[in-house]
PDB file of C-alpha atoms in Angstrom:
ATOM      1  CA  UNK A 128     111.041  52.799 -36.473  1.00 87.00           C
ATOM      2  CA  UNK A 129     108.183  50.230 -35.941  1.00 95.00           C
ATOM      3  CA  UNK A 130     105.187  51.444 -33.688  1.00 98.00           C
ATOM      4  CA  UNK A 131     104.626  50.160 -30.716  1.00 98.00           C
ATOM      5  CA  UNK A 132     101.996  48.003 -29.450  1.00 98.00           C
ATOM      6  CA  UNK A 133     101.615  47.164 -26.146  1.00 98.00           C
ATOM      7  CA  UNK A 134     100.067  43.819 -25.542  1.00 98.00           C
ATOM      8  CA  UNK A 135      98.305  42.913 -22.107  1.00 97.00           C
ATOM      9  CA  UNK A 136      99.647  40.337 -20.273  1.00 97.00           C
ATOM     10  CA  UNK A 137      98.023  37.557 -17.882  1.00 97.00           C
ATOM     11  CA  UNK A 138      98.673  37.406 -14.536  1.00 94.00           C
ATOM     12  CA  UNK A 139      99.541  33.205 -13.063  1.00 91.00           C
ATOM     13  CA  UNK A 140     100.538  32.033 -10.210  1.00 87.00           C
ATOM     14  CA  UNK A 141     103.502  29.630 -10.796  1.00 85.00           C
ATOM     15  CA  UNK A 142     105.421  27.210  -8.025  1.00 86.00           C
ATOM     16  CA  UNK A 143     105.091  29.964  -5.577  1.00 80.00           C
ATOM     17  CA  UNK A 144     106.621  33.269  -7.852  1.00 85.00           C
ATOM     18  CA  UNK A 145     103.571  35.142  -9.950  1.00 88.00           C
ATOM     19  CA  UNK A 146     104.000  35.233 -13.606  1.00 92.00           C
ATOM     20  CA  UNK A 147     103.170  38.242 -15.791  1.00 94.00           C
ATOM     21  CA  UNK A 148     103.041  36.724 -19.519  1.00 96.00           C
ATOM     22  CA  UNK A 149     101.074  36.369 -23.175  1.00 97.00           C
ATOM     23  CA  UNK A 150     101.349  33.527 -25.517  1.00 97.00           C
ATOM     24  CA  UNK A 151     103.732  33.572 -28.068  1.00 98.00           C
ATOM     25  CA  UNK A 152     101.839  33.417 -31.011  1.00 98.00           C
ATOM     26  CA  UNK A 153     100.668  36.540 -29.731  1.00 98.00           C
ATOM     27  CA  UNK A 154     103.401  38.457 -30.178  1.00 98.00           C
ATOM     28  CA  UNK A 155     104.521  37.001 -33.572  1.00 98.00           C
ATOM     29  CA  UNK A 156     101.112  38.083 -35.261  1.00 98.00           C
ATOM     30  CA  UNK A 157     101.526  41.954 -33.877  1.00 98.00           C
ATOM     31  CA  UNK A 158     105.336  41.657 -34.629  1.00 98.00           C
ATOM     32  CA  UNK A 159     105.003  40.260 -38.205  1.00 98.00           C
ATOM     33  CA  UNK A 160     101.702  40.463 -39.024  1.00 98.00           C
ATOM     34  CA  UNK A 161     101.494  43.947 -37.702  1.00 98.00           C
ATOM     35  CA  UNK A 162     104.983  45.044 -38.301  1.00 98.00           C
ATOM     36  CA  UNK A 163     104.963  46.835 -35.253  1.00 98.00           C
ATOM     37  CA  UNK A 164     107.076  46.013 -31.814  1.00 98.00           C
ATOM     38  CA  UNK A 165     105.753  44.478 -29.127  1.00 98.00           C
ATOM     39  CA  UNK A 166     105.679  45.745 -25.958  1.00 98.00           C
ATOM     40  CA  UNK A 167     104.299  43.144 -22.827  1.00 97.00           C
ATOM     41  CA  UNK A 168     102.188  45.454 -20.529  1.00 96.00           C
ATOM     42  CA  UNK A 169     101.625  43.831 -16.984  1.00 93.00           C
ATOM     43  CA  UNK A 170      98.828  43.580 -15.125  1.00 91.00           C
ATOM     44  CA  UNK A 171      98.238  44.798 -11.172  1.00 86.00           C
ATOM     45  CA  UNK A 172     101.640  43.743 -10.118  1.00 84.00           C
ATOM     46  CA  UNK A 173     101.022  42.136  -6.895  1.00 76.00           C
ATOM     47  CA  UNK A 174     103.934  42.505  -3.346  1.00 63.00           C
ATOM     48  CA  UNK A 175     106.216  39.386  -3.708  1.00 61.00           C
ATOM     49  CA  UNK A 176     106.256  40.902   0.446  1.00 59.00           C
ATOM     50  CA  UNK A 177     103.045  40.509   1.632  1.00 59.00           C
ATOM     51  CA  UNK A 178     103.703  44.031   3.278  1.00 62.00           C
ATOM     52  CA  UNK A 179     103.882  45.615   0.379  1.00 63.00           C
ATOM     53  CA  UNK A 180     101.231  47.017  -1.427  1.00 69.00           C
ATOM     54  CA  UNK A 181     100.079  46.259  -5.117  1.00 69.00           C
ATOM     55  CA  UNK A 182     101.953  48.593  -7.750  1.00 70.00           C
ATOM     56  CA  UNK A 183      99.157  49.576 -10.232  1.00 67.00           C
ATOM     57  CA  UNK A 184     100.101  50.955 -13.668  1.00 69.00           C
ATOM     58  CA  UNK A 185      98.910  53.997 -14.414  1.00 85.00           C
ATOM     59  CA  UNK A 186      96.530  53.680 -17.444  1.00 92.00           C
ATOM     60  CA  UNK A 187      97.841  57.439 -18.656  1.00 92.00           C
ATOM     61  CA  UNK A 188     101.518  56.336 -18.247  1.00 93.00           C
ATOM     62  CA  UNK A 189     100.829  53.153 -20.739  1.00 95.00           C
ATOM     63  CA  UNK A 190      99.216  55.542 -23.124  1.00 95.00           C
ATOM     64  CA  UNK A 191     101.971  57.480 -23.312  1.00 94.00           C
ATOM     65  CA  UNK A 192     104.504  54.390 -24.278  1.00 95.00           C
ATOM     66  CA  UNK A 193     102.466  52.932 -27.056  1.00 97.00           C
ATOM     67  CA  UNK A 194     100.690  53.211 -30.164  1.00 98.00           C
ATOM     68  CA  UNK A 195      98.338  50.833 -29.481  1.00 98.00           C
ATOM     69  CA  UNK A 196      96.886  48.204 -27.567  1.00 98.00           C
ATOM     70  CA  UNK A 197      96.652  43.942 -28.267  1.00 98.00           C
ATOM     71  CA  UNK A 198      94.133  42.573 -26.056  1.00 98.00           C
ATOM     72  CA  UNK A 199      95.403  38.315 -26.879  1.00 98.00           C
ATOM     73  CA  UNK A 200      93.341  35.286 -25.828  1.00 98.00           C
ATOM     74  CA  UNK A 201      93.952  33.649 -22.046  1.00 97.00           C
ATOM     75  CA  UNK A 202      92.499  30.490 -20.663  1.00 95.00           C
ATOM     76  CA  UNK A 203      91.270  32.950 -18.189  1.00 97.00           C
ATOM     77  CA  UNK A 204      87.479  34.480 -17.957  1.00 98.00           C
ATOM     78  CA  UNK A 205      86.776  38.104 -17.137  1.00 98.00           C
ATOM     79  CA  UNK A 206      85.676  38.437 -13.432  1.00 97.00           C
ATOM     80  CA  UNK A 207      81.466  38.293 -13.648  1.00 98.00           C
ATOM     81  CA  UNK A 208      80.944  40.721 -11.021  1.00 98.00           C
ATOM     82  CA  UNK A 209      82.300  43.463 -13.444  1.00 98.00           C
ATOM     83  CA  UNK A 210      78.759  42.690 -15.442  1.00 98.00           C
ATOM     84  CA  UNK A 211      76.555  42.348 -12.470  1.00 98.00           C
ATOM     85  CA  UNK A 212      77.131  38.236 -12.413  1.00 97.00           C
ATOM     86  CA  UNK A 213      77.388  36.003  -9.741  1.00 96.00           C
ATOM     87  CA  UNK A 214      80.951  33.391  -9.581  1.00 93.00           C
ATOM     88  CA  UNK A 215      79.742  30.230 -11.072  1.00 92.00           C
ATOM     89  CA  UNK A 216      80.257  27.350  -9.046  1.00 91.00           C
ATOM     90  CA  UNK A 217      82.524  25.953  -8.850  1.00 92.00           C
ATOM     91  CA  UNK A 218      84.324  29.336  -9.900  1.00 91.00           C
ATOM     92  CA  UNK A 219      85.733  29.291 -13.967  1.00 95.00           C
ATOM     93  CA  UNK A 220      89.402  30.330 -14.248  1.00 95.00           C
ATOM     94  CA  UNK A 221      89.507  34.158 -13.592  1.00 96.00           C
ATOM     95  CA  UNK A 222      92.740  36.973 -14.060  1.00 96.00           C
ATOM     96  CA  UNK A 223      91.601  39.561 -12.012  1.00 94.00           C
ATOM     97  CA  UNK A 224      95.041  41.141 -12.103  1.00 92.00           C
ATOM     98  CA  UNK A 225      94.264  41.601 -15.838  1.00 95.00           C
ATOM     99  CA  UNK A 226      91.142  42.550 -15.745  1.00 96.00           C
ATOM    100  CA  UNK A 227      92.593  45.877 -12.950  1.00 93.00           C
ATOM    101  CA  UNK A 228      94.000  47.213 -15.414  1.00 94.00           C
ATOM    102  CA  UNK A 229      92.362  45.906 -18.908  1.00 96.00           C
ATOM    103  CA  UNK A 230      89.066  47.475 -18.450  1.00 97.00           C
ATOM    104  CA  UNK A 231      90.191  51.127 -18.027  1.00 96.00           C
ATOM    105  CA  UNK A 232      92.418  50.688 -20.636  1.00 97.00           C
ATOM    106  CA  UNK A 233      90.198  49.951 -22.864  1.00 98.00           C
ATOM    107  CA  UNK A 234      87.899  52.606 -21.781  1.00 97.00           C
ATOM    108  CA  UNK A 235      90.477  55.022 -22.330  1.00 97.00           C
ATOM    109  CA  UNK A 236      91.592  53.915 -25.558  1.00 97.00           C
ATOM    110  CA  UNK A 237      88.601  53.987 -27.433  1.00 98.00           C
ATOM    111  CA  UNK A 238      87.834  57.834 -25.861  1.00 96.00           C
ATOM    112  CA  UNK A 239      91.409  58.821 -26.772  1.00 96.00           C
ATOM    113  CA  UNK A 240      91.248  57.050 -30.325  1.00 97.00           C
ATOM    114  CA  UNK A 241      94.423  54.393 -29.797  1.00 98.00           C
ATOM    115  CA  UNK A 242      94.107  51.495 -32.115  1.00 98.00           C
ATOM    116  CA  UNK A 243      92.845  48.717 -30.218  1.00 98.00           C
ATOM    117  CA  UNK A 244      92.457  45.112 -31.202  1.00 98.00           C
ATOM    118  CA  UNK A 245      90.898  42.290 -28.491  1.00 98.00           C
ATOM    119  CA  UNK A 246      91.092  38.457 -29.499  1.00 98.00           C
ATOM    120  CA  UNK A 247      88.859  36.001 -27.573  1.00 98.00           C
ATOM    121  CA  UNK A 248      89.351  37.326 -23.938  1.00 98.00           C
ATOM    122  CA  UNK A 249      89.920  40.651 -25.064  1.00 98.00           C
ATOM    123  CA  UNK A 250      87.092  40.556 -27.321  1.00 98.00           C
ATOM    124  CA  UNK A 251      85.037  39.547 -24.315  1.00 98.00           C
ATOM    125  CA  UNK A 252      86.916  42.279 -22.147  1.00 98.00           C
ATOM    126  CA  UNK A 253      85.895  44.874 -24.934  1.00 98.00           C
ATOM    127  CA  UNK A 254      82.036  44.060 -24.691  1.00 98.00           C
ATOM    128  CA  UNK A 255      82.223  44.130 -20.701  1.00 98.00           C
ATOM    129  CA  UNK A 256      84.659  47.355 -20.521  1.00 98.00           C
ATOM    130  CA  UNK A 257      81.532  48.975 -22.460  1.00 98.00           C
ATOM    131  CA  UNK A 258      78.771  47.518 -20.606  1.00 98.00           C
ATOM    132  CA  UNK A 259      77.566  44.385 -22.102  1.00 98.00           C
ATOM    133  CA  UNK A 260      77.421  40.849 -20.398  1.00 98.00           C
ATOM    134  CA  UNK A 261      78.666  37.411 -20.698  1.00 98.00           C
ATOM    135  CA  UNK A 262      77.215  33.784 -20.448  1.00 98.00           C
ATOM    136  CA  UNK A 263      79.765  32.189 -18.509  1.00 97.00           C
ATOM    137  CA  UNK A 264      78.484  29.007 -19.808  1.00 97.00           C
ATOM    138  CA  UNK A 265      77.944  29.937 -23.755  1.00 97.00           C
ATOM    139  CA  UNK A 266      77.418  25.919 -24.505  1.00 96.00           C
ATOM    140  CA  UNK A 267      75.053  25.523 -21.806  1.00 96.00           C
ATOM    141  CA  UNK A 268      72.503  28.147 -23.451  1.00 97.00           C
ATOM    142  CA  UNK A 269      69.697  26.876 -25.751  1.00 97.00           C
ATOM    143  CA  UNK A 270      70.238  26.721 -29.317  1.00 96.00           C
ATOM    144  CA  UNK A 271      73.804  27.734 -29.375  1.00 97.00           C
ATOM    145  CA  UNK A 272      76.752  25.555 -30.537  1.00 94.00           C
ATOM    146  CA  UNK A 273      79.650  24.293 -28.517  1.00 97.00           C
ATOM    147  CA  UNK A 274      82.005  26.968 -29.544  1.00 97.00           C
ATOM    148  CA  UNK A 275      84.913  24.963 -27.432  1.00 97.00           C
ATOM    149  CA  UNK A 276      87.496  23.190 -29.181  1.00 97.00           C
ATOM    150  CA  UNK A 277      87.991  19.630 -29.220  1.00 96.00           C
ATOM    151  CA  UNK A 278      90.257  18.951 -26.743  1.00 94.00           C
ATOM    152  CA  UNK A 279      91.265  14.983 -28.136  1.00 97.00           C
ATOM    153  CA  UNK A 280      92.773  17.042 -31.518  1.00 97.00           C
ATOM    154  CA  UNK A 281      96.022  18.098 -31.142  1.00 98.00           C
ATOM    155  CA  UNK A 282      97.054  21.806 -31.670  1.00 97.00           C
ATOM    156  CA  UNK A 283      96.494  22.393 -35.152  1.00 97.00           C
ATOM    157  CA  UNK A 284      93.476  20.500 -35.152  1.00 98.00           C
ATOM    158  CA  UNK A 285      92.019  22.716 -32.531  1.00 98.00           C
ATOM    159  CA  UNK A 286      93.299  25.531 -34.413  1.00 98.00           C
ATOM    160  CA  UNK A 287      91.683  24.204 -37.760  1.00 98.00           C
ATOM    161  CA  UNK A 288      88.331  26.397 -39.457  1.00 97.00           C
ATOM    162  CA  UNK A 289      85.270  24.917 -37.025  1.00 97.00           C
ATOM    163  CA  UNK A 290      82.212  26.770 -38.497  1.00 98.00           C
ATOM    164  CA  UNK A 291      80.672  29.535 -40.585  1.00 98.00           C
ATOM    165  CA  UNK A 292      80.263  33.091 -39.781  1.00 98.00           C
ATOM    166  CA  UNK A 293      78.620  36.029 -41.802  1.00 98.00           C
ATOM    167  CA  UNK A 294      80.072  39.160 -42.294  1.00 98.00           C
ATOM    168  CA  UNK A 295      77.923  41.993 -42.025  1.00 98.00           C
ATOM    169  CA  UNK A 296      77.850  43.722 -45.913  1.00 98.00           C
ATOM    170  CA  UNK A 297      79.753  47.339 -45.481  1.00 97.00           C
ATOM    171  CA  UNK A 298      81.513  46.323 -42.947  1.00 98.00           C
ATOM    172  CA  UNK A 299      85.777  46.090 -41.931  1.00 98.00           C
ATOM    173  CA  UNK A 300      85.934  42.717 -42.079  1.00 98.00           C
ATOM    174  CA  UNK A 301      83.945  41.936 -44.941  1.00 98.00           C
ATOM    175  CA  UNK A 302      86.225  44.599 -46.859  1.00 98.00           C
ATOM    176  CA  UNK A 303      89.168  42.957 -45.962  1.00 98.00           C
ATOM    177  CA  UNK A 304      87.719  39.731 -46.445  1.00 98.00           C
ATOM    178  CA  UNK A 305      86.626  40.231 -50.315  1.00 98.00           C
ATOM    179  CA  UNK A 306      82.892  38.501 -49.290  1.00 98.00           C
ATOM    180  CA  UNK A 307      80.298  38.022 -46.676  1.00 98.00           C
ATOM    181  CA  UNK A 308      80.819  34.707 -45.526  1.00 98.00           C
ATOM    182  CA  UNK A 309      84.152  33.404 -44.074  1.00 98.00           C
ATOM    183  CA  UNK A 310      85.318  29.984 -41.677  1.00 98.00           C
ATOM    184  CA  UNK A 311      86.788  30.658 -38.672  1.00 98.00           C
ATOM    185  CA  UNK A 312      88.280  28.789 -35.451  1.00 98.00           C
ATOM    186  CA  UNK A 313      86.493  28.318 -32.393  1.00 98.00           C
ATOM    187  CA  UNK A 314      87.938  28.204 -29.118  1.00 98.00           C
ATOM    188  CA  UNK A 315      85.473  29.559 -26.456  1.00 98.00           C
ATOM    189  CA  UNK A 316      83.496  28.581 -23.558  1.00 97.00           C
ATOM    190  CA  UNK A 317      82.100  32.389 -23.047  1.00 98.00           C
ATOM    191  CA  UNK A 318      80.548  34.624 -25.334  1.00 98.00           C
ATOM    192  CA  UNK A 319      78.441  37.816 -25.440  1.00 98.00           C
ATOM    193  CA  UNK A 320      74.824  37.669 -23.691  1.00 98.00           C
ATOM    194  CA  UNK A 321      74.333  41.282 -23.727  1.00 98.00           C
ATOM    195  CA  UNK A 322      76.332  43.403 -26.421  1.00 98.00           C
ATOM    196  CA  UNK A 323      77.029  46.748 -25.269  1.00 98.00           C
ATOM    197  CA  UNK A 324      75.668  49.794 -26.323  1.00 98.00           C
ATOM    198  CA  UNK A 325      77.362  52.100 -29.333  1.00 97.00           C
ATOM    199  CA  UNK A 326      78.737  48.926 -31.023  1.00 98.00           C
ATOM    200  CA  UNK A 327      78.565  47.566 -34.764  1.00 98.00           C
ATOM    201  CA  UNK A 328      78.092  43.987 -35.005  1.00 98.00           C
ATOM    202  CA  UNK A 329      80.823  43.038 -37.588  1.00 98.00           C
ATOM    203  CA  UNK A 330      80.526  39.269 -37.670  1.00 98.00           C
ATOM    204  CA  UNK A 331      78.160  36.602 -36.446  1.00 98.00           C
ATOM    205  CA  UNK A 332      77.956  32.874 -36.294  1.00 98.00           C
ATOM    206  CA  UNK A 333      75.010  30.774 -37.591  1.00 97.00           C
ATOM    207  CA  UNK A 334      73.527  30.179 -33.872  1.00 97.00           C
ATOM    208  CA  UNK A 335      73.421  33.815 -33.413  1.00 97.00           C
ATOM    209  CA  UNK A 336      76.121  34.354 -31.166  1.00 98.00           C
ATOM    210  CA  UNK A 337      78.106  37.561 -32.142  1.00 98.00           C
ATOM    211  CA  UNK A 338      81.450  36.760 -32.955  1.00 98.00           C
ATOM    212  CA  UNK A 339      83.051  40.479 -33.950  1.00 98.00           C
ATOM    213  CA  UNK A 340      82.479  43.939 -33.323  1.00 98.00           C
ATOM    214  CA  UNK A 341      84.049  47.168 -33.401  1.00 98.00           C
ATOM    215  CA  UNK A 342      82.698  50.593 -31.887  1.00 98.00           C
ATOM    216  CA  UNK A 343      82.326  53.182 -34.729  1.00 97.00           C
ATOM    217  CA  UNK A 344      82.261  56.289 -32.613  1.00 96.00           C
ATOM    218  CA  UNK A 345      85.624  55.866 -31.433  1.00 96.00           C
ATOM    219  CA  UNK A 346      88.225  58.344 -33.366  1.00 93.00           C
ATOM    220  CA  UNK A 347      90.012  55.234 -34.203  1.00 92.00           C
ATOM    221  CA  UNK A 348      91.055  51.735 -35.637  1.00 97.00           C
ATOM    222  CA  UNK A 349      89.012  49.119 -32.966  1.00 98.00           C
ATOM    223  CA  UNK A 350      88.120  45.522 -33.182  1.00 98.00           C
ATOM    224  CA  UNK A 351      86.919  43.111 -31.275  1.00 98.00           C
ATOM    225  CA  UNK A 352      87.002  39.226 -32.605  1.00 98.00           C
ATOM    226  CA  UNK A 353      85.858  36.128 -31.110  1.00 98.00           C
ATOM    227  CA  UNK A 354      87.890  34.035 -32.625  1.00 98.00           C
ATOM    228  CA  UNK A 355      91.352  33.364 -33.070  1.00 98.00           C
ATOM    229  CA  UNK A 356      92.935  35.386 -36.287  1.00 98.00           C
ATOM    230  CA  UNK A 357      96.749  35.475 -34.940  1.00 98.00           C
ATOM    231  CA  UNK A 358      96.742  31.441 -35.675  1.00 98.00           C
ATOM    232  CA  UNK A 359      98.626  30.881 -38.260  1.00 98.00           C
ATOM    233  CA  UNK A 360      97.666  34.206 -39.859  1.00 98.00           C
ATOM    234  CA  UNK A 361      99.967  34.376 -42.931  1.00 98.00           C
ATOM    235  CA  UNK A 362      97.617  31.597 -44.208  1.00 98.00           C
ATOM    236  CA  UNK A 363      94.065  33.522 -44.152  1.00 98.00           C
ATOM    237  CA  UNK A 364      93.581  36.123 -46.333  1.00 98.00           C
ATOM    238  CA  UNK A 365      91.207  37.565 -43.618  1.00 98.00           C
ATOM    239  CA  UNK A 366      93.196  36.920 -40.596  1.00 98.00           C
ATOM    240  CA  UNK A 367      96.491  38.816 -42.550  1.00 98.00           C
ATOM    241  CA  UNK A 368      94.189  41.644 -43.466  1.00 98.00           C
ATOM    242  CA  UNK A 369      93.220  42.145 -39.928  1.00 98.00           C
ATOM    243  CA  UNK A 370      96.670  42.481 -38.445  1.00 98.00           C
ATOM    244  CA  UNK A 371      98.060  44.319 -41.570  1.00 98.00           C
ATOM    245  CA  UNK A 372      95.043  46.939 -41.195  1.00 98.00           C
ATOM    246  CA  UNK A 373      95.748  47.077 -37.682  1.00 98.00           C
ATOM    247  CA  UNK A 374      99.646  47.752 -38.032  1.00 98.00           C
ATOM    248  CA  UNK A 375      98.704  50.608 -40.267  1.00 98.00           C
ATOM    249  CA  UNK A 376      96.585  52.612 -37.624  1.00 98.00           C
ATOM    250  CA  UNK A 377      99.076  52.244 -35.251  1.00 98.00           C
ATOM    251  CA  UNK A 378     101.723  53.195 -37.748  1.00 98.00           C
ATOM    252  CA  UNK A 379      99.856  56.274 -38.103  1.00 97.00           C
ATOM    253  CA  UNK A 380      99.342  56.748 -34.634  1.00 97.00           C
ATOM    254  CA  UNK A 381     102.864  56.383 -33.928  1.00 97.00           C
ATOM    255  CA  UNK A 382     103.537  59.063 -36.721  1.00 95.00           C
ATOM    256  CA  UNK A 383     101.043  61.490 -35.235  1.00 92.00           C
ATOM    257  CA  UNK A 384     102.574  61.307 -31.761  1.00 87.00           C
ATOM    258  CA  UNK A 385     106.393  61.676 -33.247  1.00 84.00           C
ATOM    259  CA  UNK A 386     105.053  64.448 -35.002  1.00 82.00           C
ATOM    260  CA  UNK A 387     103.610  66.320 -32.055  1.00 61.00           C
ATOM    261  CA  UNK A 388      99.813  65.968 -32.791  1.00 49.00           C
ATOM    262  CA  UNK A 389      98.929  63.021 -30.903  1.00 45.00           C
ATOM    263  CA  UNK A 390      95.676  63.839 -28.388  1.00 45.00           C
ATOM    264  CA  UNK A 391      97.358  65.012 -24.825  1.00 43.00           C
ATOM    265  CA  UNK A 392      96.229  62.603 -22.002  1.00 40.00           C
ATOM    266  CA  UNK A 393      93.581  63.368 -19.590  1.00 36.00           C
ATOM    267  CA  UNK A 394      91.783  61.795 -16.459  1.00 34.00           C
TER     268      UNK A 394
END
């Protein structure tokens, strides 16, 4: 049997229903790049009946299903009062459904030692789950590239290598990479301000903004990448190594826990 990786899904309002749901390219990278099932994990599922109240999932219940956790990109922003920030204004797309249930998660799965792996939002959600802060504006910030893409390209173009970054020497990714230097996608508007405490910059882009990280006192597998590896991954030797590395943990997770010696929930 494959593991299982649950992947968190965003939270949209949609001609009147709301939509709990993650990009598709999403799931193909954990389902073939990974070789592992996924799983969509909802957010705060909010009353269709206004008299109803919210139905939360239970962060020990999810923890329980999978093997691991996909954080995937979202057009969506993390909400800035979970890092002390004030709403910019006019207010940037935010997911707070997502973000309910996200940030424990996370939490919890870096204590408990579940594989976890956040792309773009969810690297973002990783750095703010641990306490670090965001600019909301990255490109507004002195010396620092436009990290967005080029909205006048069409998909691929977007999706096509947009600058440098270095790896740090010793670590993950410049293991699975082969070198120290790699070109990567960029897709972002937000980006780390503050990184949080405990974590091991893995990858950084020539304007100084930090562009991977994992936390190396977690029990297990963890990354957290700015950019977009699940494009198109088949076709970067770095972006395959990723999601092949990551598959294994959670393989090995999945075998620990069928086995009987995965860590028994708590909180």
């Amino acid at each position: 049997m494959r593991p299982v990786i649950g992947v968190i899904s965003d939270v949209k309002a949609r001609d009147g229903h709301v939509v709990h749901g993650v990009t598709e390219k999403y799931i193909y990278a954990v389902a073939r790049g990974a070789q592992a099932m996924p799983v969509l994990i909802p957010g705060t599922i909010s009353a269709v009946d206004s008299a109803m109240a919210p139905e939360r999932i239970v962060v020990d219940e999810i923890l329980a299903a999978v093997d691991a956790l996909f954080l995937p990109g979202s057009p969506s922003n993390v909400g800035p009062h979970h890092y002390g920030d004030l709403p910019h204004d006019p207010p940037l797309p935010a997911d707070p459904h997502r973000d309910d249930i996200s940030l424990p998660l996370i939490r919890a799965a870096l204590e408990r030692g579940v594989p976890l792996f956040g792309v773009c939002r969810g690297f973002q959600e990783m750095n703010v789950a641990l306490g670090g802060t965001l600019f909301q504006k990255l490109y507004e910030q002195p010396g620092r590239f436009d990290h967005r893409e080029d909205s006048s390209l069409d998909i691929e173009g977007q999706y096509s290598p947009a600058h440098g970054v270095a790896l740090t020497e010793g670590g993950l990714l410049a293991s699975l990479a082969g070198d120290t230097t790699w070109r990567v996608n960029s897709l972002h508007g937000q980006g780390v301000a503050t990184l949080a405490p405990g974590v091991a910059v893995e990858a950084t882009a020539g304007d100084g903004t930090i562009e991977a990280f994992r936390v190396p006192d977690s029990p297990g597998f963890n990354m957290a990448i700015q950019w977009h590896p699940e494009w198109r991954f088949w076709e970067d030797r770095l972006s395959s190594g990723i999601f092949t590395a990551f598959g294994a943990a959670a393989r090995l997770a999945a075998e620990r826990r069928r086995g009987g010696g995965r860590l028994k929930a708590t909180g």
